[in-house]
mmCIF file of C-alpha atoms in Angstrom:
data_model
loop_
_atom_site.group_PDB
_atom_site.id
_atom_site.type_symbol
_atom_site.label_atom_id
_atom_site.label_comp_id
_atom_site.label_asym_id
_atom_site.label_seq_id
_atom_site.Cartn_x
_atom_site.Cartn_y
_atom_site.Cartn_z
ATOM 1 C CA MET A 1 123.777 62.330 89.666
ATOM 2 C CA LYS A 2 127.045 63.582 88.307
ATOM 3 C CA SER A 3 129.291 65.783 90.376
ATOM 4 C CA LEU A 4 130.671 68.998 88.947
ATOM 5 C CA GLY A 5 134.038 67.342 88.474
ATOM 6 C CA GLN A 6 132.543 64.795 86.090
ATOM 7 C CA PHE A 7 131.518 67.477 83.586
ATOM 8 C CA PRO A 8 134.171 68.565 81.058
ATOM 9 C CA ILE A 9 135.349 72.152 81.385
ATOM 10 C CA SER A 10 134.087 72.963 77.886
ATOM 11 C CA GLN A 11 130.558 71.884 78.803
ATOM 12 C CA ILE A 12 130.618 74.024 81.939
ATOM 13 C CA VAL A 13 131.839 77.067 79.972
ATOM 14 C CA VAL A 14 129.221 76.639 77.243
ATOM 15 C CA SER A 15 126.434 76.217 79.798
ATOM 16 C CA SER A 16 127.595 79.279 81.758
ATOM 17 C CA LEU A 17 127.714 81.413 78.614
ATOM 18 C CA LYS A 18 124.276 80.187 77.563
ATOM 19 C CA TRP A 19 122.739 81.223 80.883
ATOM 20 C CA LEU A 20 124.606 84.514 80.899
ATOM 21 C CA VAL A 21 123.045 85.374 77.520
ATOM 22 C CA ILE A 22 119.599 84.143 78.585
ATOM 23 C CA CYS A 23 119.630 86.095 81.858
ATOM 24 C CA SER A 24 120.961 89.233 80.186
ATOM 25 C CA THR A 25 118.227 89.001 77.571
ATOM 26 C CA ILE A 26 115.533 88.560 80.224
ATOM 27 C CA GLY A 27 116.962 91.488 82.172
ATOM 28 C CA LEU A 28 117.059 93.667 79.056
ATOM 29 C CA LEU A 29 113.474 92.837 78.071
ATOM 30 C CA SER A 30 112.025 93.101 81.568
ATOM 31 C CA GLY A 31 113.962 96.219 82.524
ATOM 32 C CA SER A 32 112.936 98.011 79.326
ATOM 33 C CA ALA A 33 109.310 96.927 79.721
ATOM 34 C CA SER A 34 109.271 98.207 83.315
ATOM 35 C CA ALA A 35 110.843 101.498 82.234
ATOM 36 C CA LEU A 36 108.096 101.970 79.633
ATOM 37 C CA PHE A 37 105.468 101.032 82.201
ATOM 38 C CA LEU A 38 106.767 103.326 84.962
ATOM 39 C CA THR A 39 107.139 106.277 82.585
ATOM 40 C CA SER A 40 103.605 105.759 81.287
ATOM 41 C CA LEU A 41 102.266 105.269 84.813
ATOM 42 C CA ASP A 42 103.746 108.581 85.958
ATOM 43 C CA TRP A 43 102.156 110.313 82.975
ATOM 44 C CA VAL A 44 98.646 108.888 83.457
ATOM 45 C CA THR A 45 98.804 109.540 87.216
ATOM 46 C CA ASN A 46 99.813 113.179 86.764
ATOM 47 C CA TRP A 47 97.181 113.682 84.064
ATOM 48 C CA ARG A 48 94.443 112.172 86.250
ATOM 49 C CA GLU A 49 95.389 114.347 89.216
ATOM 50 C CA GLY A 50 95.008 117.416 87.015
ATOM 51 C CA HIS A 51 91.682 116.314 85.522
ATOM 52 C CA PHE A 52 89.462 115.128 88.374
ATOM 53 C CA TRP A 53 86.445 114.808 86.077
ATOM 54 C CA ILE A 54 87.935 111.761 84.353
ATOM 55 C CA MET A 55 86.897 109.687 87.383
ATOM 56 C CA ALA A 56 83.339 109.824 86.036
ATOM 57 C CA PHE A 57 84.438 107.479 83.234
ATOM 58 C CA LEU A 58 85.891 104.799 85.526
ATOM 59 C CA PRO A 59 82.859 102.501 84.906
ATOM 60 C CA VAL A 60 83.445 102.779 81.141
ATOM 61 C CA ALA A 61 87.130 102.007 81.684
ATOM 62 C CA GLY A 62 86.139 98.959 83.726
ATOM 63 C CA LEU A 63 83.864 97.724 80.946
ATOM 64 C CA LEU A 64 86.690 98.191 78.414
ATOM 65 C CA ILE A 65 89.120 96.166 80.556
ATOM 66 C CA GLY A 66 86.501 93.488 81.056
ATOM 67 C CA LEU A 67 85.844 93.241 77.315
ATOM 68 C CA LEU A 68 89.581 93.117 76.518
ATOM 69 C CA TYR A 69 90.143 90.102 78.739
ATOM 70 C CA HIS A 70 86.825 88.456 77.856
ATOM 71 C CA HIS A 71 87.504 88.498 74.116
ATOM 72 C CA LEU A 72 91.310 88.563 73.886
ATOM 73 C CA GLY A 73 92.819 87.384 77.140
ATOM 74 C CA LYS A 74 90.862 84.601 78.786
ATOM 75 C CA GLU A 75 93.904 82.329 78.794
ATOM 76 C CA VAL A 76 96.062 84.922 80.581
ATOM 77 C CA GLU A 77 93.458 86.228 83.012
ATOM 78 C CA GLY A 78 95.086 84.231 85.824
ATOM 79 C CA GLY A 79 97.911 86.769 85.900
ATOM 80 C CA ASN A 80 100.506 86.149 88.605
ATOM 81 C CA ASN A 81 98.855 82.915 89.641
ATOM 82 C CA LEU A 82 99.137 81.611 86.083
ATOM 83 C CA LEU A 83 102.887 82.260 86.155
ATOM 84 C CA LEU A 84 103.259 80.498 89.489
ATOM 85 C CA SER A 85 101.192 77.553 88.295
ATOM 86 C CA GLU A 86 103.449 77.201 85.258
ATOM 87 C CA VAL A 87 106.509 77.166 87.506
ATOM 88 C CA GLN A 88 104.917 74.470 89.633
ATOM 89 C CA SER A 89 103.489 72.345 86.783
ATOM 90 C CA PRO A 90 104.678 73.510 83.343
ATOM 91 C CA GLN A 91 102.031 72.975 80.669
ATOM 92 C CA LYS A 92 102.454 75.429 77.801
ATOM 93 C CA THR A 93 104.240 78.676 76.994
ATOM 94 C CA ILE A 94 102.689 81.794 78.518
ATOM 95 C CA PRO A 95 101.102 83.742 75.620
ATOM 96 C CA LEU A 96 103.073 86.858 74.698
ATOM 97 C CA LYS A 97 99.862 88.896 74.722
ATOM 98 C CA MET A 98 99.882 88.746 78.536
ATOM 99 C CA ALA A 99 102.445 91.585 78.535
ATOM 100 C CA PRO A 100 100.597 94.194 76.410
ATOM 101 C CA LEU A 101 97.203 93.284 77.876
ATOM 102 C CA VAL A 102 98.257 93.754 81.484
ATOM 103 C CA LEU A 103 100.244 96.891 80.595
ATOM 104 C CA ILE A 104 97.323 98.564 78.811
ATOM 105 C CA SER A 105 94.753 97.445 81.380
ATOM 106 C CA THR A 106 96.814 98.657 84.351
ATOM 107 C CA LEU A 107 97.389 102.055 82.732
ATOM 108 C CA ILE A 108 93.646 102.343 82.063
ATOM 109 C CA THR A 109 92.938 101.453 85.707
ATOM 110 C CA HIS A 110 95.256 104.195 86.956
ATOM 111 C CA LEU A 111 94.268 106.803 84.369
ATOM 112 C CA PHE A 112 90.598 106.640 85.296
ATOM 113 C CA GLY A 113 91.112 106.352 89.049
ATOM 114 C CA GLY A 114 91.200 102.743 90.226
ATOM 115 C CA SER A 115 93.150 101.835 93.358
ATOM 116 C CA ALA A 116 95.835 99.371 92.310
ATOM 117 C CA GLY A 117 99.567 98.772 92.316
ATOM 118 C CA ARG A 118 102.237 97.950 89.786
ATOM 119 C CA GLU A 119 104.155 94.815 90.767
ATOM 120 C CA GLY A 120 101.621 92.467 89.179
ATOM 121 C CA THR A 121 102.040 94.213 85.852
ATOM 122 C CA ALA A 122 105.844 94.150 85.957
ATOM 123 C CA VAL A 123 105.971 90.520 87.079
ATOM 124 C CA GLN A 124 103.524 89.411 84.383
ATOM 125 C CA MET A 125 105.433 91.307 81.699
ATOM 126 C CA GLY A 126 108.733 89.875 82.917
ATOM 127 C CA GLY A 127 107.429 86.318 83.131
ATOM 128 C CA SER A 128 105.647 86.303 79.774
ATOM 129 C CA LEU A 129 108.569 87.932 77.943
ATOM 130 C CA ALA A 130 111.035 85.501 79.504
ATOM 131 C CA ASP A 131 108.904 82.499 78.578
ATOM 132 C CA GLN A 132 109.068 83.404 74.891
ATOM 133 C CA LEU A 133 112.660 82.114 74.956
ATOM 134 C CA SER A 134 111.521 78.593 75.858
ATOM 135 C CA LYS A 135 110.577 77.303 72.408
ATOM 136 C CA PRO A 136 113.337 78.789 70.243
ATOM 137 C CA LEU A 137 115.988 77.637 72.726
ATOM 138 C CA LYS A 138 114.266 74.233 73.158
ATOM 139 C CA LEU A 139 114.599 74.446 76.920
ATOM 140 C CA SER A 140 113.818 71.507 79.176
ATOM 141 C CA ILE A 141 110.963 71.652 81.683
ATOM 142 C CA GLU A 142 113.398 72.410 84.508
ATOM 143 C CA ASP A 143 115.122 75.158 82.513
ATOM 144 C CA ARG A 144 111.746 76.664 81.636
ATOM 145 C CA ARG A 145 110.908 76.838 85.329
ATOM 146 C CA ILE A 146 114.162 78.697 85.874
ATOM 147 C CA ILE A 147 113.545 81.341 83.206
ATOM 148 C CA LEU A 148 110.041 81.953 84.573
ATOM 149 C CA ILE A 149 111.592 82.549 87.991
ATOM 150 C CA CYS A 150 114.103 84.869 86.316
ATOM 151 C CA GLY A 151 111.278 86.797 84.666
ATOM 152 C CA ILE A 152 109.491 87.221 87.991
ATOM 153 C CA SER A 153 112.722 88.420 89.662
ATOM 154 C CA ALA A 154 113.517 90.800 86.825
ATOM 155 C CA GLY A 155 110.049 92.338 86.814
ATOM 156 C CA PHE A 156 109.954 92.861 90.571
ATOM 157 C CA ALA A 157 113.521 94.212 90.748
ATOM 158 C CA SER A 158 113.086 96.729 87.959
ATOM 159 C CA VAL A 159 109.724 98.102 89.109
ATOM 160 C CA PHE A 160 110.814 98.702 92.731
ATOM 161 C CA GLY A 161 114.588 99.073 92.395
ATOM 162 C CA THR A 162 115.172 96.344 94.994
ATOM 163 C CA PRO A 163 117.083 93.507 93.296
ATOM 164 C CA PHE A 164 118.035 91.635 96.470
ATOM 165 C CA ALA A 165 114.426 91.518 97.642
ATOM 166 C CA ALA A 166 113.316 90.551 94.129
ATOM 167 C CA ILE A 167 115.627 87.540 94.018
ATOM 168 C CA VAL A 168 114.321 86.170 97.299
ATOM 169 C CA PHE A 169 110.732 87.171 96.455
ATOM 170 C CA SER A 170 110.645 84.934 93.393
ATOM 171 C CA LEU A 171 112.312 82.045 95.201
ATOM 172 C CA GLU A 172 110.055 82.362 98.265
ATOM 173 C CA LEU A 173 106.959 82.338 96.080
ATOM 174 C CA ILE A 174 107.836 79.018 94.507
ATOM 175 C CA SER A 175 109.609 77.454 97.500
ATOM 176 C CA ILE A 176 106.381 75.798 98.617
ATOM 177 C CA GLY A 177 106.579 73.843 95.398
ATOM 178 C CA LYS A 178 109.756 72.503 93.810
ATOM 179 C CA LEU A 179 112.752 74.770 94.174
ATOM 180 C CA SER A 180 115.923 73.981 92.279
ATOM 181 C CA VAL A 181 119.149 75.565 93.504
ATOM 182 C CA ARG A 182 119.985 75.985 89.819
ATOM 183 C CA ALA A 183 117.495 78.865 89.747
ATOM 184 C CA VAL A 184 119.396 81.000 92.250
ATOM 185 C CA VAL A 185 122.271 82.320 90.117
ATOM 186 C CA PRO A 186 120.126 82.955 86.989
ATOM 187 C CA SER A 187 117.620 84.792 89.201
ATOM 188 C CA VAL A 188 120.417 86.990 90.581
ATOM 189 C CA LEU A 189 121.734 87.812 87.096
ATOM 190 C CA SER A 190 118.270 88.593 85.709
ATOM 191 C CA ALA A 191 117.229 90.770 88.650
ATOM 192 C CA PHE A 192 120.356 92.923 88.685
ATOM 193 C CA THR A 193 120.425 93.236 84.893
ATOM 194 C CA ALA A 194 116.768 94.325 84.805
ATOM 195 C CA ASP A 195 117.337 96.860 87.567
ATOM 196 C CA LEU A 196 120.377 98.316 85.779
ATOM 197 C CA ILE A 197 118.556 98.446 82.444
ATOM 198 C CA CYS A 198 115.563 100.197 83.991
ATOM 199 C CA ASP A 199 117.883 102.721 85.640
ATOM 200 C CA SER A 200 119.731 103.260 82.364
ATOM 201 C CA TRP A 201 116.455 104.435 80.793
ATOM 202 C CA GLY A 202 116.460 107.291 83.298
ATOM 203 C CA ILE A 203 113.903 105.797 85.690
ATOM 204 C CA TYR A 204 114.268 106.890 89.300
ATOM 205 C CA HIS A 205 112.542 105.047 92.115
ATOM 206 C CA THR A 206 110.996 106.710 95.147
ATOM 207 C CA SER A 207 113.546 107.218 97.915
ATOM 208 C CA TYR A 208 112.487 106.217 101.424
ATOM 209 C CA ARG A 209 115.835 106.601 103.195
ATOM 210 C CA LEU A 210 115.281 107.290 106.886
ATOM 211 C CA GLY A 211 117.468 108.430 109.735
ATOM 212 C CA LEU A 212 118.982 106.241 112.416
ATOM 213 C CA ALA A 213 116.750 103.570 113.918
ATOM 214 C CA PRO A 214 116.202 103.546 117.696
ATOM 215 C CA ALA A 215 118.068 101.057 119.861
ATOM 216 C CA LEU A 216 116.929 97.434 119.701
ATOM 217 C CA SER A 217 116.107 97.237 123.401
ATOM 218 C CA ALA A 218 113.873 94.614 125.021
ATOM 219 C CA ILE A 219 110.971 97.051 125.395
ATOM 220 C CA ASN A 220 111.286 98.218 121.791
ATOM 221 C CA VAL A 221 111.200 94.594 120.603
ATOM 222 C CA ILE A 222 107.979 94.094 122.580
ATOM 223 C CA TYR A 223 106.472 97.227 121.036
ATOM 224 C CA CYS A 224 107.577 96.062 117.599
ATOM 225 C CA CYS A 225 105.899 92.689 118.110
ATOM 226 C CA GLY A 226 102.706 94.386 119.260
ATOM 227 C CA ALA A 227 102.609 96.551 116.139
ATOM 228 C CA ALA A 228 103.384 93.547 113.944
ATOM 229 C CA ILE A 229 100.284 91.742 115.231
ATOM 230 C CA PHE A 230 98.200 94.631 113.875
ATOM 231 C CA PHE A 231 100.094 94.451 110.561
ATOM 232 C CA GLY A 232 99.482 90.715 110.269
ATOM 233 C CA LEU A 233 95.786 91.138 110.991
ATOM 234 C CA ALA A 234 95.573 93.951 108.421
ATOM 235 C CA ALA A 235 97.036 91.616 105.799
ATOM 236 C CA ARG A 236 94.651 88.852 106.863
ATOM 237 C CA TYR A 237 91.544 91.034 106.623
ATOM 238 C CA TYR A 238 92.654 92.593 103.332
ATOM 239 C CA ILE A 239 92.981 89.128 101.746
ATOM 240 C CA ALA A 240 89.573 88.115 103.150
ATOM 241 C CA LEU A 241 87.956 91.339 101.918
ATOM 242 C CA VAL A 242 89.234 90.914 98.357
ATOM 243 C CA ASP A 243 88.020 87.318 98.348
ATOM 244 C CA VAL A 244 84.547 88.239 99.651
ATOM 245 C CA ILE A 245 84.144 91.056 97.130
ATOM 246 C CA SER A 246 85.386 88.908 94.246
ATOM 247 C CA ARG A 247 82.975 86.094 95.125
ATOM 248 C CA PHE A 248 80.108 88.564 95.558
ATOM 249 C CA ALA A 249 80.805 90.172 92.163
ATOM 250 C CA LYS A 250 80.834 86.784 90.440
ATOM 251 C CA ARG A 251 77.555 85.734 92.051
ATOM 252 C CA LEU A 252 75.915 89.076 91.330
ATOM 253 C CA ILE A 253 77.019 89.460 87.690
ATOM 254 C CA ALA A 254 77.382 86.446 85.403
ATOM 255 C CA TYR A 255 78.780 88.419 82.461
ATOM 256 C CA ALA A 256 82.408 89.072 83.423
ATOM 257 C CA PRO A 257 82.995 92.398 81.538
ATOM 258 C CA LEU A 258 80.216 94.069 83.549
ATOM 259 C CA ARG A 259 81.871 93.349 86.902
ATOM 260 C CA PRO A 260 84.619 95.990 86.659
ATOM 261 C CA ALA A 261 82.019 98.410 85.283
ATOM 262 C CA LEU A 262 80.015 98.068 88.499
ATOM 263 C CA GLY A 263 83.215 98.283 90.529
ATOM 264 C CA GLY A 264 83.991 101.507 88.682
ATOM 265 C CA ILE A 265 80.636 102.968 89.676
ATOM 266 C CA ILE A 266 81.298 102.145 93.338
ATOM 267 C CA VAL A 267 84.868 103.512 93.384
ATOM 268 C CA ALA A 268 84.050 106.658 91.388
ATOM 269 C CA GLY A 269 81.006 107.341 93.562
ATOM 270 C CA ALA A 270 83.114 107.036 96.711
ATOM 271 C CA VAL A 271 85.813 109.341 95.321
ATOM 272 C CA PHE A 272 83.294 112.041 94.421
ATOM 273 C CA ALA A 273 81.568 111.635 97.797
ATOM 274 C CA LEU A 274 84.847 112.031 99.692
ATOM 275 C CA ASP A 275 86.100 114.660 97.219
ATOM 276 C CA THR A 276 89.665 113.323 97.318
ATOM 277 C CA THR A 277 91.970 111.199 95.187
ATOM 278 C CA LYS A 278 94.033 110.210 98.228
ATOM 279 C CA TYR A 279 92.908 106.587 98.183
ATOM 280 C CA ILE A 280 93.173 105.794 94.486
ATOM 281 C CA GLY A 281 96.168 105.027 92.282
ATOM 282 C CA LEU A 282 99.452 104.110 93.959
ATOM 283 C CA GLY A 283 99.159 106.587 96.804
ATOM 284 C CA ILE A 284 102.890 107.383 96.891
ATOM 285 C CA PRO A 285 102.462 110.929 98.347
ATOM 286 C CA THR A 286 100.521 109.530 101.298
ATOM 287 C CA ILE A 287 103.082 106.771 101.839
ATOM 288 C CA ILE A 288 105.828 109.415 102.016
ATOM 289 C CA SER A 289 103.705 111.480 104.428
ATOM 290 C CA ALA A 290 103.419 108.457 106.737
ATOM 291 C CA PHE A 291 107.165 108.715 107.445
ATOM 292 C CA LYS A 292 106.974 112.420 108.202
ATOM 293 C CA THR A 293 103.820 112.905 110.245
ATOM 294 C CA GLN A 294 101.274 110.988 112.260
ATOM 295 C CA LEU A 295 98.373 110.036 109.991
ATOM 296 C CA PRO A 296 94.746 109.387 111.023
ATOM 297 C CA PRO A 297 93.710 105.778 111.745
ATOM 298 C CA TYR A 298 91.138 105.641 108.932
ATOM 299 C CA ASP A 299 93.604 106.108 106.051
ATOM 300 C CA PHE A 300 94.664 102.463 105.961
ATOM 301 C CA LEU A 301 91.035 101.261 106.177
ATOM 302 C CA LEU A 302 89.880 103.403 103.273
ATOM 303 C CA LYS A 303 92.808 102.330 101.096
ATOM 304 C CA MET A 304 92.055 98.711 101.948
ATOM 305 C CA VAL A 305 88.429 99.083 100.866
ATOM 306 C CA PHE A 306 89.195 101.067 97.702
ATOM 307 C CA THR A 307 91.798 98.511 96.588
ATOM 308 C CA ALA A 308 89.658 95.496 97.458
ATOM 309 C CA VAL A 309 86.737 96.877 95.447
ATOM 310 C CA THR A 310 88.951 97.846 92.498
ATOM 311 C CA LEU A 311 90.681 94.470 92.214
ATOM 312 C CA GLY A 312 87.823 92.345 93.523
ATOM 313 C CA PHE A 313 85.551 93.576 90.737
ATOM 314 C CA GLY A 314 88.133 92.816 88.053
ATOM 315 C CA PHE A 315 90.336 95.848 87.380
ATOM 316 C CA LYS A 316 93.996 95.093 86.662
ATOM 317 C CA GLY A 317 97.144 96.119 88.510
ATOM 318 C CA GLY A 318 99.303 94.966 91.355
ATOM 319 C CA GLU A 319 98.571 94.771 95.064
ATOM 320 C CA VAL A 320 101.989 95.374 96.610
ATOM 321 C CA THR A 321 102.079 99.195 96.530
ATOM 322 C CA PRO A 322 98.567 99.421 98.056
ATOM 323 C CA LEU A 323 99.832 97.021 100.728
ATOM 324 C CA PHE A 324 102.763 99.400 101.318
ATOM 325 C CA PHE A 325 100.206 102.215 101.716
ATOM 326 C CA ILE A 326 98.094 100.172 104.143
ATOM 327 C CA GLY A 327 101.119 99.176 106.214
ATOM 328 C CA ALA A 328 102.806 102.578 106.295
ATOM 329 C CA THR A 329 99.642 104.507 107.190
ATOM 330 C CA LEU A 330 98.616 101.920 109.802
ATOM 331 C CA GLY A 331 102.096 102.087 111.324
ATOM 332 C CA SER A 332 101.994 105.866 111.423
ATOM 333 C CA ALA A 333 98.593 105.783 113.124
ATOM 334 C CA LEU A 334 99.732 103.169 115.662
ATOM 335 C CA SER A 335 102.215 105.682 117.068
ATOM 336 C CA ILE A 336 99.186 107.079 118.916
ATOM 337 C CA ILE A 337 99.207 104.016 121.193
ATOM 338 C CA ILE A 338 102.666 102.475 120.651
ATOM 339 C CA PRO A 339 105.583 104.625 121.925
ATOM 340 C CA LEU A 340 107.880 104.154 118.943
ATOM 341 C CA PRO A 341 108.770 106.807 116.341
ATOM 342 C CA PHE A 342 106.040 106.967 113.689
ATOM 343 C CA SER A 343 108.718 106.814 110.997
ATOM 344 C CA LEU A 344 109.905 103.450 112.346
ATOM 345 C CA LEU A 345 106.354 102.129 112.679
ATOM 346 C CA ALA A 346 105.555 103.293 109.147
ATOM 347 C CA ALA A 347 108.699 101.597 107.834
ATOM 348 C CA ILE A 348 108.059 98.229 109.457
ATOM 349 C CA GLY A 349 104.368 98.431 108.564
ATOM 350 C CA PHE A 350 105.337 99.123 104.947
ATOM 351 C CA VAL A 351 107.074 95.736 104.663
ATOM 352 C CA ALA A 352 105.233 93.711 107.323
ATOM 353 C CA VAL A 353 101.774 93.932 105.733
ATOM 354 C CA PHE A 354 103.386 92.917 102.433
ATOM 355 C CA SER A 355 105.109 90.038 104.228
ATOM 356 C CA GLY A 356 101.850 88.767 105.647
ATOM 357 C CA ALA A 357 99.824 89.161 102.470
ATOM 358 C CA ALA A 358 102.410 87.764 100.040
ATOM 359 C CA LYS A 359 103.867 85.170 102.438
ATOM 360 C CA THR A 360 107.390 86.428 101.733
ATOM 361 C CA PRO A 361 108.943 87.433 105.103
ATOM 362 C CA ILE A 362 112.570 87.115 103.988
ATOM 363 C CA ALA A 363 112.104 89.186 100.817
ATOM 364 C CA SER A 364 110.160 91.769 102.826
ATOM 365 C CA THR A 365 112.993 92.057 105.343
ATOM 366 C CA LEU A 366 115.547 92.526 102.579
ATOM 367 C CA MET A 367 113.324 95.155 100.993
ATOM 368 C CA ALA A 368 113.290 97.091 104.271
ATOM 369 C CA MET A 369 117.085 97.122 104.338
ATOM 370 C CA GLU A 370 117.328 98.164 100.671
ATOM 371 C CA LEU A 371 114.763 100.963 101.031
ATOM 372 C CA PHE A 372 115.262 102.274 104.558
ATOM 373 C CA GLY A 373 118.796 101.280 105.504
ATOM 374 C CA ILE A 374 120.431 98.198 106.937
ATOM 375 C CA GLU A 375 119.968 99.440 110.514
ATOM 376 C CA TYR A 376 116.238 98.752 110.134
ATOM 377 C CA GLY A 377 116.923 95.094 109.364
ATOM 378 C CA MET A 378 116.388 93.688 112.866
ATOM 379 C CA PHE A 379 113.115 95.551 113.435
ATOM 380 C CA ALA A 380 111.946 94.446 109.982
ATOM 381 C CA THR A 381 112.936 90.836 110.645
ATOM 382 C CA ILE A 382 110.848 90.755 113.820
ATOM 383 C CA ALA A 383 107.875 92.591 112.312
ATOM 384 C CA CYS A 384 107.785 90.565 109.096
ATOM 385 C CA GLY A 385 108.021 87.282 110.982
ATOM 386 C CA VAL A 386 105.262 88.133 113.464
ATOM 387 C CA ALA A 387 103.010 89.602 110.751
ATOM 388 C CA TYR A 388 103.524 86.481 108.653
ATOM 389 C CA TYR A 389 102.400 84.332 111.588
ATOM 390 C CA PHE A 390 99.251 86.379 112.312
ATOM 391 C CA SER A 391 98.236 86.861 108.664
ATOM 392 C CA GLY A 392 96.589 83.465 108.350
ATOM 393 C CA PRO A 393 97.050 80.534 105.955
ATOM 394 C CA THR A 394 96.163 82.218 102.669
ATOM 395 C CA GLY A 395 97.930 84.888 100.623
ATOM 396 C CA ILE A 396 97.334 87.176 97.679
ATOM 397 C CA TYR A 397 98.999 84.640 95.378
ATOM 398 C CA GLU A 398 96.296 82.010 95.713
ATOM 399 C CA ALA A 399 98.098 79.412 93.574
ATOM 400 C CA TYR A 400 100.552 79.040 96.422
ATOM 401 C CA ASP A 401 98.516 79.614 99.543
ATOM 402 C CA GLN A 402 99.014 77.148 102.375
ATOM 403 C CA THR A 403 95.391 76.035 102.302
ATOM 404 C CA SER A 404 95.601 74.811 98.716
ATOM 405 C CA MET A 405 98.954 73.192 99.401
ATOM 406 C CA ASN A 406 97.547 71.307 102.390
ATOM 407 C CA LYS A 407 94.710 69.989 100.239
ATOM 408 C CA THR A 408 97.182 68.413 97.865
ATOM 409 C CA LYS A 409 99.056 66.541 100.553
#
């Protein structure tokens, strides 16, 4: 193992310039892709909200998504877990078609009324676009791992506008496997570049800035821990619900394209029965309301069920924004029994359920500070840590859940 001093200055300069160009390219591609995605997502969401009748065609949309992946995208159907598996054990370049397939499928899901998020789409676009640099640049296996991590960071940073959280998110996801410190600086460069590029396209992220946090007294820490137990259990039961529904759909319907069609019938029927679009799509208006008023205790349960059915039956999209919804609305409702401001409970619930479900407590804490203000950092640290502990051994990124890792030991 050579020390830095044993490398000639020229080699260090050339290597630094190479990675600067690579990371800038990944940031440019991922940031632009996220800008296109977010702009399109806003359009389809607004159009759906103005044309409630389109929900009736959600089963047809599900069939279309199922057919797209059945005939064109079987090798990329693993989504985020495929990216993580390639970081862990590189086999072959991620097909470029992952990006357009997940983009189109997610927009279809949202246009016709599925309950899904957006991070999965951005991460998959970022990872697949970044991986296209592997062959032309003749990168080594270790370097290919690094650019995949960069793609994940860039996608997450640009879609949420939280580059610090994105950097740690990508590193936490793969830290159970083999983490090279060489990935840290490229991940930083890619994440910040992607975020700046996305912003330069005129994309503005939702602002969640809150007022001053209450004092971090002993009693408030106890209350925070109590709420965090609920957040961890919510994450745990959400993961279990998605798994049960997914297994049920596969046992019930052998032909994969028909699964999202049936899921579409269930979701559309529920929306028409409830006569509300509150629990479909991203749910951003409800998330914002959670910081401003005390919400009923059933909001988080309904969003959990709608999202689990949508994704469990095979629609495409992310899970993080629905997890934000579940956490924020649960936190707001908990203010009925926990004497903390509902805005604080909504804020820590927002990140703590994500922490428990994704197994990323450090990234979740950083996200809280980026979105709500640094004064919320200590409450978020406590809540994310406790929720992580109570959320169980498995996460939404099944390629890296603790259960599967234990089996390999």
